[in-house]
Backbone as ProteinMPNN parsed JSONL, in Angstrom:
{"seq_chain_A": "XXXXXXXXXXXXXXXXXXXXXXXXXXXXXXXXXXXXXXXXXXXXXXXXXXXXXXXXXXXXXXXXXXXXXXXXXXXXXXXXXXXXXXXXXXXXXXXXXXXXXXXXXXXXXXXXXXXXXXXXXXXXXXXXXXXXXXX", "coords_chain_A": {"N_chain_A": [[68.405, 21.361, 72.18], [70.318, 20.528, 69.9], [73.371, 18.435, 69.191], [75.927, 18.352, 66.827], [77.837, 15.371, 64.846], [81.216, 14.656, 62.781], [81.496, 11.682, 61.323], [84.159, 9.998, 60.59], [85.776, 9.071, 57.673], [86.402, 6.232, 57.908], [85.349, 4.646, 59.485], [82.631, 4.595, 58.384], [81.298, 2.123, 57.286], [81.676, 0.341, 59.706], [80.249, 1.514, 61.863], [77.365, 1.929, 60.274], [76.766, -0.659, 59.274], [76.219, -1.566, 62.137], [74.224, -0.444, 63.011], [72.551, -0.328, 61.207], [71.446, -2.997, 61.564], [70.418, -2.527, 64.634], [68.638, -0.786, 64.242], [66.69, -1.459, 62.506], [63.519, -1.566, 61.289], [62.932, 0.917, 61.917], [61.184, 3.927, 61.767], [61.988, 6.099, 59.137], [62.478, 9.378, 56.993], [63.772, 10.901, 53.576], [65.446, 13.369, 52.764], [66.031, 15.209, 49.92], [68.483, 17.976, 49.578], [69.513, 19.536, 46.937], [70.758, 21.784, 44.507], [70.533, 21.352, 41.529], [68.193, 20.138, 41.734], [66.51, 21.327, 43.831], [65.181, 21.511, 46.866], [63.49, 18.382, 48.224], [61.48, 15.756, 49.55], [62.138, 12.216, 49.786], [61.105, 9.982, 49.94], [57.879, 9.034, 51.12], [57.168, 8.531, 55.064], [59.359, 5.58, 56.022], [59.801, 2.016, 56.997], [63.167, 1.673, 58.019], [65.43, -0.601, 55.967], [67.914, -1.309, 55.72], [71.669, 0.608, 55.592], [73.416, 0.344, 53.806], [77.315, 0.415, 53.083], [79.403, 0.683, 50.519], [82.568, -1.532, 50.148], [84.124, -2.066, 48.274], [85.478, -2.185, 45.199], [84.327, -0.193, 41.892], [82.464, 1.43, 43.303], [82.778, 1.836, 45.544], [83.07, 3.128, 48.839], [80.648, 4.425, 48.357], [77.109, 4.91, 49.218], [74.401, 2.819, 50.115], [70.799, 3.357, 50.818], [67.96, 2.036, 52.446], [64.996, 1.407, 52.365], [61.378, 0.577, 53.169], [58.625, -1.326, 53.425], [55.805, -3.623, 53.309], [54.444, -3.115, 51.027], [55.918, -1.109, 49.701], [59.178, -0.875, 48.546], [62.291, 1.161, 49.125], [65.186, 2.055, 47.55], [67.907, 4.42, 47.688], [70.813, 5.552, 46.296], [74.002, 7.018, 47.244], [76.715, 8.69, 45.523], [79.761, 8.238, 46.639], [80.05, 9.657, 49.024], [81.48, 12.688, 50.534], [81.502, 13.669, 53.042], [80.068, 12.698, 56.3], [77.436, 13.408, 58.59], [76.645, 13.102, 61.693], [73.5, 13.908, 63.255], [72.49, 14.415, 66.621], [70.628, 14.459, 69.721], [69.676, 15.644, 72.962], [69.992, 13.96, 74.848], [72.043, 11.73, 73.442], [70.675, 10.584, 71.47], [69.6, 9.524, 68.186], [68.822, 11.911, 65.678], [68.831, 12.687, 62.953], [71.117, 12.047, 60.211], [72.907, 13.518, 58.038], [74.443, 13.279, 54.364], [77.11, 14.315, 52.776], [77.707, 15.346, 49.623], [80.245, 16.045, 47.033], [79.761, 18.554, 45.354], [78.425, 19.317, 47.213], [75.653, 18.555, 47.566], [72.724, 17.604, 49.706], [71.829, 14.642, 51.663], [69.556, 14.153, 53.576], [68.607, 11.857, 55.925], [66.339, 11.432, 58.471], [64.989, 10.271, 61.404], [62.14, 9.271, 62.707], [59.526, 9.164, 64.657], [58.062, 7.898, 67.943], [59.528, 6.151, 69.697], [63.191, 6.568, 70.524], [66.491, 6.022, 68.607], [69.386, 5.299, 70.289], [72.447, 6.975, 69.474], [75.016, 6.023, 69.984], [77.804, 6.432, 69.371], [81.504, 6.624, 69.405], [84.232, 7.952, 68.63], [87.787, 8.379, 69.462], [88.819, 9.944, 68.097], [85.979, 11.797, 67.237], [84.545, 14.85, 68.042], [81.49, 16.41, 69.616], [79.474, 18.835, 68.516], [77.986, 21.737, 69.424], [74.591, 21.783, 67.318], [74.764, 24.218, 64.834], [75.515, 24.67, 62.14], [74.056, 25.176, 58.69], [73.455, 22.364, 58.588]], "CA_chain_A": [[69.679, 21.606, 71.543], [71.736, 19.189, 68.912], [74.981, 18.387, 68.613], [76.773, 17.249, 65.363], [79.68, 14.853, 65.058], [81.409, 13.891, 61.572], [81.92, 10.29, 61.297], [85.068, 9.371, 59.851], [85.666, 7.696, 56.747], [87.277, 5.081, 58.106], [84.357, 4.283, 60.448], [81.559, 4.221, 57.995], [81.055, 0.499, 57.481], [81.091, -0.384, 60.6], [78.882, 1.844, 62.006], [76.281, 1.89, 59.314], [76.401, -2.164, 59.593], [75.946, -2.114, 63.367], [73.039, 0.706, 63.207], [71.108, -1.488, 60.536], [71.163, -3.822, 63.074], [69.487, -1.738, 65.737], [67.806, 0.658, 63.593], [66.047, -1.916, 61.485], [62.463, -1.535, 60.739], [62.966, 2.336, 62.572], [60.726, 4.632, 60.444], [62.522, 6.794, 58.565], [62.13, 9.747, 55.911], [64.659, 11.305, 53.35], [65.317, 15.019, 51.637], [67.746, 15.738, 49.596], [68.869, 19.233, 49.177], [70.329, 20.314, 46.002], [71.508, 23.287, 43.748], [70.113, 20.845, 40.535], [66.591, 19.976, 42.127], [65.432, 21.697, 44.784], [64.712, 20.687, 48.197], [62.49, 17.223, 48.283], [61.664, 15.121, 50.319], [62.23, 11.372, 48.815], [59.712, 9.141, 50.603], [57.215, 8.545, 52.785], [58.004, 7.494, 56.388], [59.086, 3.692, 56.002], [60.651, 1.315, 58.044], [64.443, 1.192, 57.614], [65.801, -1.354, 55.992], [69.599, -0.87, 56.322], [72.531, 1.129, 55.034], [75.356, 0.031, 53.473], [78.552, 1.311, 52.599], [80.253, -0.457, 49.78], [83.916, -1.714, 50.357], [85.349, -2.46, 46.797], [85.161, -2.116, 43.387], [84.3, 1.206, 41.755], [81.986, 1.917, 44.035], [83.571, 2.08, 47.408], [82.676, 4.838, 49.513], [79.325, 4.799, 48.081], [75.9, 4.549, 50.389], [73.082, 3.21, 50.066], [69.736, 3.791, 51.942], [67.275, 1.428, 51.467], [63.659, 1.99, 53.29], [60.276, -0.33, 52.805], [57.607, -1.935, 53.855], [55.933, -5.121, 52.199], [54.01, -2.179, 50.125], [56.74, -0.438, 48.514], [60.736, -0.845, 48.742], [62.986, 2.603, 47.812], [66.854, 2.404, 47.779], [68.852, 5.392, 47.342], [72.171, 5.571, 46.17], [74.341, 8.006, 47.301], [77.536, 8.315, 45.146], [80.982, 8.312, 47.17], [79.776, 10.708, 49.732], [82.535, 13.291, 51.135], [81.348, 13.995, 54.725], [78.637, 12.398, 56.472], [77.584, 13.771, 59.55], [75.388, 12.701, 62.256], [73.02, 14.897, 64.627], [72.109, 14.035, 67.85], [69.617, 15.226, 70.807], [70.625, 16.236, 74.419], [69.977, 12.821, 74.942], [72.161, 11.657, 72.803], [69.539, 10.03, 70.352], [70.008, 10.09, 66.643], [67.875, 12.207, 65.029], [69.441, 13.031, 61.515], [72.785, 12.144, 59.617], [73.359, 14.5, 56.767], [75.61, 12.938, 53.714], [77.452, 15.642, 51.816], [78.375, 14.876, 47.916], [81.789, 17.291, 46.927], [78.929, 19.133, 44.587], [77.417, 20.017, 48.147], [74.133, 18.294, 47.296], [73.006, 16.62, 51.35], [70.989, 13.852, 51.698], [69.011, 14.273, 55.151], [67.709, 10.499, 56.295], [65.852, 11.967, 59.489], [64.996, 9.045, 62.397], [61.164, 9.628, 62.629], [58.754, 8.398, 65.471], [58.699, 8.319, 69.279], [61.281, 5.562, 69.819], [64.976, 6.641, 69.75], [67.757, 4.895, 68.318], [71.072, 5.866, 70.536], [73.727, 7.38, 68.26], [76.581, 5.023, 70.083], [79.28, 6.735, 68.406], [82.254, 7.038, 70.043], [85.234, 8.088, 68.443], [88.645, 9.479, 69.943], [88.651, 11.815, 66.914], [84.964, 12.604, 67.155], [83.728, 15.425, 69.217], [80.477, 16.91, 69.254], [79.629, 20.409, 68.594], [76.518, 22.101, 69.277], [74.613, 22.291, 65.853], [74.45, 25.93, 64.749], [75.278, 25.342, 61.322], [72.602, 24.81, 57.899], [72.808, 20.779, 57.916]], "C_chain_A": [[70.129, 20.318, 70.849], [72.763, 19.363, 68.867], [75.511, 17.591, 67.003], [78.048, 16.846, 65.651], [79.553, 14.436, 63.76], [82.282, 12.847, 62.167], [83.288, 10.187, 60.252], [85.243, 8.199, 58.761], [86.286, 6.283, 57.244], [86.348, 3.891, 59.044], [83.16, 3.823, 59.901], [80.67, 3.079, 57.971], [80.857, 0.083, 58.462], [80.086, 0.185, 61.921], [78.092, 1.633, 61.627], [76.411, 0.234, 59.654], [75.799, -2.172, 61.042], [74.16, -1.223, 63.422], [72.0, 0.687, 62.626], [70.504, -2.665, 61.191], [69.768, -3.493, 64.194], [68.997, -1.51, 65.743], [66.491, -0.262, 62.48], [64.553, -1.837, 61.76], [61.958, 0.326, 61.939], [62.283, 3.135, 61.479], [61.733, 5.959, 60.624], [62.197, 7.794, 57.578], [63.391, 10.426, 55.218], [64.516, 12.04, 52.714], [66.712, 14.585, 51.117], [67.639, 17.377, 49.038], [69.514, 19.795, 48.129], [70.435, 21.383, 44.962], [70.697, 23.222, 42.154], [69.034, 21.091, 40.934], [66.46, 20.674, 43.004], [65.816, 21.206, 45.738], [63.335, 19.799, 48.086], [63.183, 15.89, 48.587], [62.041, 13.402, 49.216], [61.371, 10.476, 48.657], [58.795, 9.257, 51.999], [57.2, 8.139, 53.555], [57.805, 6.366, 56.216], [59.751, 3.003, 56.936], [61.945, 1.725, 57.41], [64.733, -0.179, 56.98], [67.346, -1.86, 56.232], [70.336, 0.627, 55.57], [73.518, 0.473, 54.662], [76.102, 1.035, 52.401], [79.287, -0.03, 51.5], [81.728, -0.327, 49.997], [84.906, -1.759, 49.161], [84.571, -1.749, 45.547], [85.177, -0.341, 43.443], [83.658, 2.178, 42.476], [81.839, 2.428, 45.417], [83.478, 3.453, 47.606], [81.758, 5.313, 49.167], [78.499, 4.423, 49.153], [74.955, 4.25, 49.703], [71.852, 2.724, 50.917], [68.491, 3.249, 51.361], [65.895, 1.176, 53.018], [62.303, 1.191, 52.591], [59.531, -0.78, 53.987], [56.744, -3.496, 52.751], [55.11, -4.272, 50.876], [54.803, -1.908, 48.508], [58.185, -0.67, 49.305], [61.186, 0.52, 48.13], [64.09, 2.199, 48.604], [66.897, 3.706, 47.251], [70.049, 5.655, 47.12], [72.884, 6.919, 46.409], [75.858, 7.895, 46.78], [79.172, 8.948, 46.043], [80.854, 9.836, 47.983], [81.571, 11.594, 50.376], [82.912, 13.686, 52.39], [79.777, 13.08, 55.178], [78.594, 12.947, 58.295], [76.338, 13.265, 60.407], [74.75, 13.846, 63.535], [72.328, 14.252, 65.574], [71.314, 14.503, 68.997], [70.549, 14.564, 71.916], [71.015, 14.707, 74.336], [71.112, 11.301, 74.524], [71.806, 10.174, 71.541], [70.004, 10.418, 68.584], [68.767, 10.612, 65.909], [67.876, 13.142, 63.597], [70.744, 12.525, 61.383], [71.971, 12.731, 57.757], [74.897, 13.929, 55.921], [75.805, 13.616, 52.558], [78.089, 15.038, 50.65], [79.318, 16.066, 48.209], [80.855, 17.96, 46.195], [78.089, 20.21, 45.846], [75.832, 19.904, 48.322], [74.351, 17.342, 48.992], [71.887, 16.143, 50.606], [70.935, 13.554, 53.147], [68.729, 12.56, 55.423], [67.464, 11.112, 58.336], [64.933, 10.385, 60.28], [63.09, 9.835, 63.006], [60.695, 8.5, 64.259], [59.257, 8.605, 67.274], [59.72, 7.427, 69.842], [62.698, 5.808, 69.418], [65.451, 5.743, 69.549], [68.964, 5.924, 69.35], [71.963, 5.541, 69.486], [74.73, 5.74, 68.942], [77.599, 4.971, 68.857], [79.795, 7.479, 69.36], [83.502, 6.938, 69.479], [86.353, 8.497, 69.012], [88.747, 10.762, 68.778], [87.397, 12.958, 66.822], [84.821, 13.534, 68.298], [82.412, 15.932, 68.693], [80.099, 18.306, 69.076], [77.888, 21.041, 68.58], [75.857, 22.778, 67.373], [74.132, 23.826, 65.806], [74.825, 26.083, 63.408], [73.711, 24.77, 59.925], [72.803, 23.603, 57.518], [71.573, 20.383, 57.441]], "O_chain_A": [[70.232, 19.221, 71.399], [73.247, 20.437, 68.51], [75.345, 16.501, 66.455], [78.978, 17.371, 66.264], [78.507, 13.984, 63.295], [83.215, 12.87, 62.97], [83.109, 10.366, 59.047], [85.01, 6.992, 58.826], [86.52, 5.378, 56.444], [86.586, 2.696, 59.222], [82.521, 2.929, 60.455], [79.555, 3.025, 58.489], [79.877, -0.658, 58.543], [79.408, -0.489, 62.697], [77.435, 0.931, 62.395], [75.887, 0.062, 60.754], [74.781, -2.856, 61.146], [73.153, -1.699, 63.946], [70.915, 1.194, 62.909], [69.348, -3.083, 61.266], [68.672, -4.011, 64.408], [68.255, -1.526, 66.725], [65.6, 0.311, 61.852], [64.408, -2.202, 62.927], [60.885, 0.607, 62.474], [62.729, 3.062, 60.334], [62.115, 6.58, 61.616], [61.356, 7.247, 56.864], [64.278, 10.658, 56.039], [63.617, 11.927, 51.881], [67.756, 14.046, 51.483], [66.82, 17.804, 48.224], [70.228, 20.739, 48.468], [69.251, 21.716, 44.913], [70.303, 24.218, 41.548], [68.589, 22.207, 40.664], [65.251, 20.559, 42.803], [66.773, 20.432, 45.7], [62.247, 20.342, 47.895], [64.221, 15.272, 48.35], [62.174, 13.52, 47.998], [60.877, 10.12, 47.587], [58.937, 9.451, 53.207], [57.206, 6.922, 53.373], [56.693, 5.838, 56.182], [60.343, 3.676, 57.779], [61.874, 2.135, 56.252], [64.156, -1.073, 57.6], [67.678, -2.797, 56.958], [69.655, 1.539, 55.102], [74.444, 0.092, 55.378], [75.814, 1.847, 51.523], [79.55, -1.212, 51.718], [82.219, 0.801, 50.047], [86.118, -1.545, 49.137], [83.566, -1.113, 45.228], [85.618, 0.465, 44.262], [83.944, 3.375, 42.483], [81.072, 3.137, 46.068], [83.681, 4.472, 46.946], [81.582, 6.509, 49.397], [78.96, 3.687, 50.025], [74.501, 4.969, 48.813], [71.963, 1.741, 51.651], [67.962, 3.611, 50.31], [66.031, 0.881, 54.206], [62.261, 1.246, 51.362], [59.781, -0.631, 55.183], [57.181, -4.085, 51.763], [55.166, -4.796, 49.763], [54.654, -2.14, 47.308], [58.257, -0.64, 50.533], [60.763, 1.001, 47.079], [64.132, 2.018, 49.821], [66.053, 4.115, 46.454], [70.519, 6.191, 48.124], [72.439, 7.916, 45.84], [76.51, 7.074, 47.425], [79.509, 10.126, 45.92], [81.413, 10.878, 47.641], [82.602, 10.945, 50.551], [84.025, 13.963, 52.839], [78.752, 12.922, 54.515], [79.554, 12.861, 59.061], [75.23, 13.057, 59.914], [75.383, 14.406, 64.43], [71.476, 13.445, 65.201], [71.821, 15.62, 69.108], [71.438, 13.714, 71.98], [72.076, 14.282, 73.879], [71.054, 10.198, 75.066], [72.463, 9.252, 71.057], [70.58, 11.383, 68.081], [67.834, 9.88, 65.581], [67.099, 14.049, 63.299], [71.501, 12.537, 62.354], [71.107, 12.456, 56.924], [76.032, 14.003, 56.392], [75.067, 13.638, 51.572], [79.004, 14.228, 50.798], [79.294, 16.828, 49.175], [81.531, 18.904, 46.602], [77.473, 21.265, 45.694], [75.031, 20.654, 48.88], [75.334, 16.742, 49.426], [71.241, 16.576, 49.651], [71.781, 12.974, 53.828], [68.685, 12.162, 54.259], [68.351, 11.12, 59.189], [64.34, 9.584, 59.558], [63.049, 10.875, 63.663], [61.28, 7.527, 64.735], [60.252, 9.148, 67.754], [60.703, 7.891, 70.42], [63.273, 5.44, 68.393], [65.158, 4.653, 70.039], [69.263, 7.086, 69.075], [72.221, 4.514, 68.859], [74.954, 4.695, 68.331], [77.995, 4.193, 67.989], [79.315, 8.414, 70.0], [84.079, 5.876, 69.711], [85.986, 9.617, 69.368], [88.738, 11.993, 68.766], [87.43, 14.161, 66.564], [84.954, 13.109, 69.446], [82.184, 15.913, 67.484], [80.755, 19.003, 69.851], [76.939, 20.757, 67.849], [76.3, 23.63, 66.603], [73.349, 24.417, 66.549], [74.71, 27.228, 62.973], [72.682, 24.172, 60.238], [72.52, 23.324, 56.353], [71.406, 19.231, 57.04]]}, "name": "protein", "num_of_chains": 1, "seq": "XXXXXXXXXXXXXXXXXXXXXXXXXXXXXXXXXXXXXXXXXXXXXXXXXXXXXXXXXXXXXXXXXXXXXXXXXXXXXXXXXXXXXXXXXXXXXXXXXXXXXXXXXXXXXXXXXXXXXXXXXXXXXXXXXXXXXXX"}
């Protein structure tokens, strides 16, 4: 079973900073789902390299998702996402966050391999809900 919790905007940054931290060289892979393209995937499982959330300028409240090896580097920009949500096992392990554009296009980044990362998200606003719907 999974649970989902949405992260609060207000939280982004400093989650995503602490979880690049933790999460760093965690292989990773990413889909994106949309209405324009299709469903595809983006890359091939790479290490993590972080996330960030930008704080200023025009771009605030943007993400981006940046994945390599000494091979190949891929960022992804995701523009001023509207929800981001994270899924979790019993455990509670992170094993997806889903970031929703207002267009409704997601961008999956799925936590690959047999080492978990623990979610360690704990909000008073967040709860968890068993997932049941199409993240």
């Amino acid at each position: 079973m999974h649970y989902t919790v949405e992260i609060p905007k207000r939280d982004w940054f400093g989650y995503f900073e602490l979880l690049s931290e933790r999460a760093v060289s965690h292989t990773v892979r990413m889909r994106l789902e949309s209405s324009d393209v299709g469903d595809q995937f983006l890359n091939r499982p790479l290490p993590l390299v972080g996330i960030d959330v930008e704080t200023k300028g025009p771009s605030a409240g943007s993400v981006e998702v940046t994945v390599g090896d000494m091979r190949q580097e891929f960022m992804h920009h995701i523009d001023d996402p509207a929800s981001i949500f994270l899924m979790m096992d019993d455990d509670g392990n992170i094993d997806c966050f889903c970031f929703v554009s207002e267009d409704n296009t997601k961008t999956l980044l799925f936590f690959e391999g047999e080492e978990k990362i623990p979610a360690w998200y704990h909000s008073d606003a967040a709860r968890a809900e068993e997932h049941t719907s199409g993240l």
